[in-house]
GROMACS .gro file of N, CA and C in nm:
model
  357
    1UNK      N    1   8.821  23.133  10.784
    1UNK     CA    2   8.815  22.994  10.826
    1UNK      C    3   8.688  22.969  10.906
    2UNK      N    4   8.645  22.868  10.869
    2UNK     CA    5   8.536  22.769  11.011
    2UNK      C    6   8.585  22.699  11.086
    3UNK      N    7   8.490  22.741  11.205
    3UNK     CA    8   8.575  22.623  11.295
    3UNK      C    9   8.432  22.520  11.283
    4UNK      N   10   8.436  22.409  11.265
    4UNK     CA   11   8.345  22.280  11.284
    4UNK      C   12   8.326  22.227  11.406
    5UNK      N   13   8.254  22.272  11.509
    5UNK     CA   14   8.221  22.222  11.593
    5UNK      C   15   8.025  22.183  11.654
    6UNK      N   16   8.112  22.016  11.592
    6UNK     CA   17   7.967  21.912  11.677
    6UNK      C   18   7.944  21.858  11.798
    7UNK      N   19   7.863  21.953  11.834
    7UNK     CA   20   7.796  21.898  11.997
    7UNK      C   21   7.829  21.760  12.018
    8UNK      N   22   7.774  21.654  11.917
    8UNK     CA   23   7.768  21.550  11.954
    8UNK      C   24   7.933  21.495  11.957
    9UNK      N   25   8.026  21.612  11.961
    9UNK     CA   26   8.138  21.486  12.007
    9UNK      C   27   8.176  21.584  12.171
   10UNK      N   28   8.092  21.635  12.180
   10UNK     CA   29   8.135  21.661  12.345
   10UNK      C   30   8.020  21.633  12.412
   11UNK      N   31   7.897  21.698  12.364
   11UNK     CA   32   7.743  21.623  12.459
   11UNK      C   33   7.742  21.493  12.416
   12UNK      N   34   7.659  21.436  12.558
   12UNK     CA   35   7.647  21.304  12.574
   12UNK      C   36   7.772  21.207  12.625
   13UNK      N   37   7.860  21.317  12.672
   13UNK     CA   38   7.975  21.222  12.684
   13UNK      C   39   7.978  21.240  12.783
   14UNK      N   40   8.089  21.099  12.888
   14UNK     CA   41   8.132  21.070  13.032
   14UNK      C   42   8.252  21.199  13.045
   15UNK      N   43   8.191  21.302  13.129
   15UNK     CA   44   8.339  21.354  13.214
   15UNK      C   45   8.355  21.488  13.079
   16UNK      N   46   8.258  21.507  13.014
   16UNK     CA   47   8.230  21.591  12.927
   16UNK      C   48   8.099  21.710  12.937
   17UNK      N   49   8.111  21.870  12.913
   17UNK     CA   50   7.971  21.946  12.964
   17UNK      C   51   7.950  22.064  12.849
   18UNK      N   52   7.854  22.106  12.845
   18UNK     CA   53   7.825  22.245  12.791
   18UNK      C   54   7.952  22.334  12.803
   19UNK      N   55   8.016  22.353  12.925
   19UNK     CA   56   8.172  22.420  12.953
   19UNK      C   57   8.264  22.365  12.844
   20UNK      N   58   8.284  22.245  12.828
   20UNK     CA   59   8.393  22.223  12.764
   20UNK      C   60   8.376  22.263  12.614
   21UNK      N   61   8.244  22.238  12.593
   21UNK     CA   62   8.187  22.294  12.442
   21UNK      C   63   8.254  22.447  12.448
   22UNK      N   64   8.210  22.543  12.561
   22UNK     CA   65   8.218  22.673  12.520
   22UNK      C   66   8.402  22.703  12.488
   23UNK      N   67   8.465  22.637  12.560
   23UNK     CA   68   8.574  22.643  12.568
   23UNK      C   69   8.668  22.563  12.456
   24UNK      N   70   8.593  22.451  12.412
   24UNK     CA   71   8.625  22.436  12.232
   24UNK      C   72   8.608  22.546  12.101
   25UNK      N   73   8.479  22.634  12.142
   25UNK     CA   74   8.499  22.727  12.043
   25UNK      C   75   8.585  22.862  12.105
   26UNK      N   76   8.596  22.940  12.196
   26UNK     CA   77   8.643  22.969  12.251
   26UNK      C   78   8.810  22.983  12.194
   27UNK      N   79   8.862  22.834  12.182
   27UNK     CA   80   9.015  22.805  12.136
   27UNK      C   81   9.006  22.832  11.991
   28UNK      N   82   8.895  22.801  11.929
   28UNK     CA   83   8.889  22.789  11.781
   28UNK      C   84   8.896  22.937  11.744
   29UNK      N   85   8.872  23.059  11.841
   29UNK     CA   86   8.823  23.168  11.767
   29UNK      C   87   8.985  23.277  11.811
   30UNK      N   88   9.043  23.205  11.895
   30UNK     CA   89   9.194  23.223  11.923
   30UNK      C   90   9.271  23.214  11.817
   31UNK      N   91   9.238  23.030  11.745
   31UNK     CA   92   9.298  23.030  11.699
   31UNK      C   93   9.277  23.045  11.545
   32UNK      N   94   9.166  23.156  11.512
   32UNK     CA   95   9.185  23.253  11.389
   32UNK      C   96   8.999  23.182  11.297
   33UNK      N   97   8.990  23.092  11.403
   33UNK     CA   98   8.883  23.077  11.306
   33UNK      C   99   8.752  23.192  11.326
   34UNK      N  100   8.645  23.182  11.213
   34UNK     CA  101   8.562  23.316  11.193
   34UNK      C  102   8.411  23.279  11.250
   35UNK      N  103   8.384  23.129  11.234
   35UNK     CA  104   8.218  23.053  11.230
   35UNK      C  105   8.243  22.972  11.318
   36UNK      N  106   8.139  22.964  11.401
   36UNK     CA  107   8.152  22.816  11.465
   36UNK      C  108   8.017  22.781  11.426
   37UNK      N  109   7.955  22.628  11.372
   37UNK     CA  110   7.857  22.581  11.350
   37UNK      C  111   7.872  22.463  11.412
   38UNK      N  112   7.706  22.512  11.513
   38UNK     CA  113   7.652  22.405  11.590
   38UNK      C  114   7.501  22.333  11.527
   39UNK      N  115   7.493  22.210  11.529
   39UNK     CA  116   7.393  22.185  11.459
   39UNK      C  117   7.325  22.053  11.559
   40UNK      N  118   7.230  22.077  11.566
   40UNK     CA  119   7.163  21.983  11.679
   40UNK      C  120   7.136  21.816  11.598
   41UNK      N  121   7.150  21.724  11.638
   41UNK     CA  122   7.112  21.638  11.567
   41UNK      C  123   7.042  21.501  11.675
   42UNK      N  124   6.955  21.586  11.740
   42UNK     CA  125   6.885  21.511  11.901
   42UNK      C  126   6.822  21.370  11.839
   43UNK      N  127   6.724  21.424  11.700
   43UNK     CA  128   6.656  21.361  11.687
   43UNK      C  129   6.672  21.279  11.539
   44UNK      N  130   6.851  21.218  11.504
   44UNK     CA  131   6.897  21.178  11.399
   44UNK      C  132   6.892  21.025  11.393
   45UNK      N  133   6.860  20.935  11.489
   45UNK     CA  134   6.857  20.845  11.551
   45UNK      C  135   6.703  20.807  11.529
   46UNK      N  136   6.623  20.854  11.514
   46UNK     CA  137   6.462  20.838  11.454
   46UNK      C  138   6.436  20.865  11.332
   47UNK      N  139   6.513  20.918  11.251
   47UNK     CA  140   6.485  20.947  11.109
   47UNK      C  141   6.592  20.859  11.029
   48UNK      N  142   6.694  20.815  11.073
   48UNK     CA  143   6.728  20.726  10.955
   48UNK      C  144   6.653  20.634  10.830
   49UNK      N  145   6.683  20.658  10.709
   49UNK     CA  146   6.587  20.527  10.623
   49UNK      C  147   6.658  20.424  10.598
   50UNK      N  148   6.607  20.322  10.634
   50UNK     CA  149   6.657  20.203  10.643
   50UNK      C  150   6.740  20.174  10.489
   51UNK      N  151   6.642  20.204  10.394
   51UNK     CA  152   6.729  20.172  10.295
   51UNK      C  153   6.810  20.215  10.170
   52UNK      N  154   6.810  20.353  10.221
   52UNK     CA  155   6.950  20.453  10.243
   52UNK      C  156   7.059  20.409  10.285
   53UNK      N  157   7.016  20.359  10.451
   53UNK     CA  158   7.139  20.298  10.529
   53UNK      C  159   7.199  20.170  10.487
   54UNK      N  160   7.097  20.055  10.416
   54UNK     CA  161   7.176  19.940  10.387
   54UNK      C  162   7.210  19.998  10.232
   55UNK      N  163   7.188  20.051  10.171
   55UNK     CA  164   7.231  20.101  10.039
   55UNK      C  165   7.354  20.123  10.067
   56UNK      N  166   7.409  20.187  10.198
   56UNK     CA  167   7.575  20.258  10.191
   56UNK      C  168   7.608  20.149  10.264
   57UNK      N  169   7.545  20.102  10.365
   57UNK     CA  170   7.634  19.936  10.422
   57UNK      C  171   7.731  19.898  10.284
   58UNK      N  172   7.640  19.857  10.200
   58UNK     CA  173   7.632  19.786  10.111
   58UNK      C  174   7.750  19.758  10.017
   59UNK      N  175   7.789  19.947  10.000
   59UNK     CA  176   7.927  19.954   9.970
   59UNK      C  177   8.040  19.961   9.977
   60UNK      N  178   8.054  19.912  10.172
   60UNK     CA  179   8.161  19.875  10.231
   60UNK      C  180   8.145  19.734  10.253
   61UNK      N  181   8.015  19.694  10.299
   61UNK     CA  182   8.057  19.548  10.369
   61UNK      C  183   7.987  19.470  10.216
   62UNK      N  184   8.055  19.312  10.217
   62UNK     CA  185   8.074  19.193  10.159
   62UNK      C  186   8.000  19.097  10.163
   63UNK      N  187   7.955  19.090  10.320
   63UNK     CA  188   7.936  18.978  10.368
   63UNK      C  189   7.764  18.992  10.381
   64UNK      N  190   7.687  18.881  10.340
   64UNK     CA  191   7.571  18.951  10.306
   64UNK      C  192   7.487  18.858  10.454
   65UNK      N  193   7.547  18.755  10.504
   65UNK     CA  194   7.482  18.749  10.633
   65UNK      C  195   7.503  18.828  10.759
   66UNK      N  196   7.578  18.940  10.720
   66UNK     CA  197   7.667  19.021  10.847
   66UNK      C  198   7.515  19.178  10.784
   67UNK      N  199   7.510  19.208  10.667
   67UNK     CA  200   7.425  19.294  10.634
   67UNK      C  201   7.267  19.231  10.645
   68UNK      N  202   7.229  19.102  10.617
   68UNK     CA  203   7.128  19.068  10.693
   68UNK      C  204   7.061  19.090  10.826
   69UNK      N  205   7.147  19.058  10.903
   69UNK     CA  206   7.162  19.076  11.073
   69UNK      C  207   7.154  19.252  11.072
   70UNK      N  208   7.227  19.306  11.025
   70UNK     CA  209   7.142  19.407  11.017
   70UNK      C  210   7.050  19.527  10.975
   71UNK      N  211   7.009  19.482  10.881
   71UNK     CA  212   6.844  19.447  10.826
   71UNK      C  213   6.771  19.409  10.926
   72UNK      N  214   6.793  19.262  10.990
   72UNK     CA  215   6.665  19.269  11.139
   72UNK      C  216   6.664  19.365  11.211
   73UNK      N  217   6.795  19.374  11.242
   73UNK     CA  218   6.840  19.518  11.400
   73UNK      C  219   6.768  19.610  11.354
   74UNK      N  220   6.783  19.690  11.216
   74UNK     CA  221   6.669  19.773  11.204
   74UNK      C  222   6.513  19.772  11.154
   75UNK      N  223   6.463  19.668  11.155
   75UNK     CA  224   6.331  19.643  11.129
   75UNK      C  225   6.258  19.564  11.306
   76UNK      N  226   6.351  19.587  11.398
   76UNK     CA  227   6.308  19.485  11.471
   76UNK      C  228   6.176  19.562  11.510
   77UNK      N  229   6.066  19.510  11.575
   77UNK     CA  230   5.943  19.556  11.628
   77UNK      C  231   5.951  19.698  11.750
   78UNK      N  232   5.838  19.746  11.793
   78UNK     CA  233   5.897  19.822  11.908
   78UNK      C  234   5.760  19.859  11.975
   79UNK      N  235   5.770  19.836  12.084
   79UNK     CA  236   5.646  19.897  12.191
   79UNK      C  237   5.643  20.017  12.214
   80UNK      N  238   5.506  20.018  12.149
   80UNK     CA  239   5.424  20.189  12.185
   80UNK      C  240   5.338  20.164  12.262
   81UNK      N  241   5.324  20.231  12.369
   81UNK     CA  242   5.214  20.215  12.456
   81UNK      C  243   5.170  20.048  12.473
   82UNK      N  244   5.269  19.978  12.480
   82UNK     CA  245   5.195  19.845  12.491
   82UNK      C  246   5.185  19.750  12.376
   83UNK      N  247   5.143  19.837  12.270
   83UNK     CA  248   5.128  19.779  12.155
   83UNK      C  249   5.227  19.799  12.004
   84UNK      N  250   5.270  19.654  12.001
   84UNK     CA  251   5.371  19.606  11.865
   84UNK      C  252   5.364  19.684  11.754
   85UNK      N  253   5.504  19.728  11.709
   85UNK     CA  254   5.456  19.832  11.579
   85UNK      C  255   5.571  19.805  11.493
   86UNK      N  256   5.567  19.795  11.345
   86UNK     CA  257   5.703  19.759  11.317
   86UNK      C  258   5.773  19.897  11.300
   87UNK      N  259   5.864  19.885  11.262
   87UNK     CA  260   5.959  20.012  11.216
   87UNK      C  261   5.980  20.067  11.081
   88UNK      N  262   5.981  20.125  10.997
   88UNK     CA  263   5.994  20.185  10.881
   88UNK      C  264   6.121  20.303  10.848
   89UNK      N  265   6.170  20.364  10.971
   89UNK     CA  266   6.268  20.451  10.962
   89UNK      C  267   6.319  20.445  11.126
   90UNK      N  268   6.456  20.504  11.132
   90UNK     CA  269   6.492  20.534  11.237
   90UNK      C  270   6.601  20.370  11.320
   91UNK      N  271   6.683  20.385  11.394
   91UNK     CA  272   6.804  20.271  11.482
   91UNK      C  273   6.741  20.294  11.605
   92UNK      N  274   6.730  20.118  11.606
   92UNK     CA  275   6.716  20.151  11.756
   92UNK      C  276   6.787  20.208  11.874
   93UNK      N  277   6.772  20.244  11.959
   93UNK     CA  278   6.819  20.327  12.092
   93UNK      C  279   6.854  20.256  12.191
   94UNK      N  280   6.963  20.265  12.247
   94UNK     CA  281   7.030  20.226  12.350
   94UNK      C  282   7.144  20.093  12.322
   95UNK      N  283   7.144  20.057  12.212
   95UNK     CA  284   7.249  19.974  12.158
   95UNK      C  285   7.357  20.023  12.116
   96UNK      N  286   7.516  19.951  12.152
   96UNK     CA  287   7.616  19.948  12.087
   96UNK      C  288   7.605  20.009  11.949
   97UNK      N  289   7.540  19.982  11.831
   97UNK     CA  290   7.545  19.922  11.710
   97UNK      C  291   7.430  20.081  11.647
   98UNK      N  292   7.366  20.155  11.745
   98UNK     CA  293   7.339  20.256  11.683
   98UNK      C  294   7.395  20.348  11.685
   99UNK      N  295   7.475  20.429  11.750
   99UNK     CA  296   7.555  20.515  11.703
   99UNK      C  297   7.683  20.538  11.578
  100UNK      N  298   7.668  20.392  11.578
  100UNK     CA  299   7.785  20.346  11.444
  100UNK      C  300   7.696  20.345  11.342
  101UNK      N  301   7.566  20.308  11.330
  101UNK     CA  302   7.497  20.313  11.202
  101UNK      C  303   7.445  20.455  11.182
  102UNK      N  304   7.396  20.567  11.265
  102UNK     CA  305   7.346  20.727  11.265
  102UNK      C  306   7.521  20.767  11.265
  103UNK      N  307   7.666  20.760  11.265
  103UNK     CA  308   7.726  20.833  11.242
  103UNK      C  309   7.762  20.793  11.060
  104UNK      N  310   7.736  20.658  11.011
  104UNK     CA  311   7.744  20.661  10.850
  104UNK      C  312   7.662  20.741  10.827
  105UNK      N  313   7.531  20.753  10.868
  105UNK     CA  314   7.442  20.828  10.803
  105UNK      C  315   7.480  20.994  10.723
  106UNK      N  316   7.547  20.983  10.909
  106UNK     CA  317   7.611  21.152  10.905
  106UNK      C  318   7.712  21.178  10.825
  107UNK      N  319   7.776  21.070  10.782
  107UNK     CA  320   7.910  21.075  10.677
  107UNK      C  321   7.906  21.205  10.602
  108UNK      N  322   7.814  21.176  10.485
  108UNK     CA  323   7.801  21.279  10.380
  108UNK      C  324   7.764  21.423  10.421
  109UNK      N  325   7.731  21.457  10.543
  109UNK     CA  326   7.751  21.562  10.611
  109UNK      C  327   7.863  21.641  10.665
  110UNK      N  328   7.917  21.525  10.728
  110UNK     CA  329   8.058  21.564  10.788
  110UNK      C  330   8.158  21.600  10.670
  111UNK      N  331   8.147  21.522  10.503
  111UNK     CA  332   8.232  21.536  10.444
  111UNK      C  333   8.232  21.678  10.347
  112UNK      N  334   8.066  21.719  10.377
  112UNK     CA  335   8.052  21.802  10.347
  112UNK      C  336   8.072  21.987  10.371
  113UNK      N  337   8.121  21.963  10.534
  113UNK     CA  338   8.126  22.019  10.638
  113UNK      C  339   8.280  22.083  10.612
  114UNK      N  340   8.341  21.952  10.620
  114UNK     CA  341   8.497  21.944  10.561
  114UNK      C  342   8.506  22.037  10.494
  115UNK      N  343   8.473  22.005  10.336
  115UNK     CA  344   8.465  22.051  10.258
  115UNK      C  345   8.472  22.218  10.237
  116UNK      N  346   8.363  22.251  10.312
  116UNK     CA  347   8.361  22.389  10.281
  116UNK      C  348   8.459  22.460  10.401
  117UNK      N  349   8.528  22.414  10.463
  117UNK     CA  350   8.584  22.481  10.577
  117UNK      C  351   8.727  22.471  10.525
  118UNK      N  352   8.753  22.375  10.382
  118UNK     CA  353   8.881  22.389  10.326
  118UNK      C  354   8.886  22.504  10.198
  119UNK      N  355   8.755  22.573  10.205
  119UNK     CA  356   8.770  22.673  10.140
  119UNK      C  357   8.792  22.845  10.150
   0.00000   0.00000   0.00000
């Protein structure tokens, strides 16, 4: 067996540490599993492609002024050093609305992840 364990559902969190991570795999290897895979994904949030991401919007949501809106969110502009740059890849940072668009991303990962740990 694998045990599947992603940082990102214990780092970055309130009232959550590196300890509790060790102590998630820790239980996992108690409880019979063989692998634990950790996979960093710091910098998943800058590499998204935009139109990858509205490609899979696309085939859940309907509503094409709700997928518009965000189309801007991810094309909006962004200051480098001062100066206006547009965007080409990557969600912006520090919004509600990006961690929900970088965890679709991650979908086909996670399902993939699944996958082999049911084998």
């Amino acid at each position: 067996m694998i045990l599947i364990f992603q940082i990102i559902v214990i780092g970055f969190r309130p009232n959550r540490s590196a300890h509790d991570a060790v102590r998630s795999v820790q239980k996992g290897i108690k409880d019979g599993y063989g692998y634990a895979v950790d996979i960093d994904l710091s910098k998943v949030f800058d590499k998204v492609d935009h139109d990858l991401l509205m490609n899979r919007l696309g085939k859940w949501l309907t509503d094409k002024q709700l997928l518009g809106l965000i189309g801007k969110y991810l094309r909006t502009d962004v200051s480098i050093k001062g100066k206006r740059e547009s965007t080409v890849c990557g969600v912006p940072q520090g919004g509600s609305l990006s961690p929900l668009l970088a965890n679709i991303m991650l979908d086909d990962l996670d399902r993939y992840l699944e996958h082999q740990c049911s084998h």
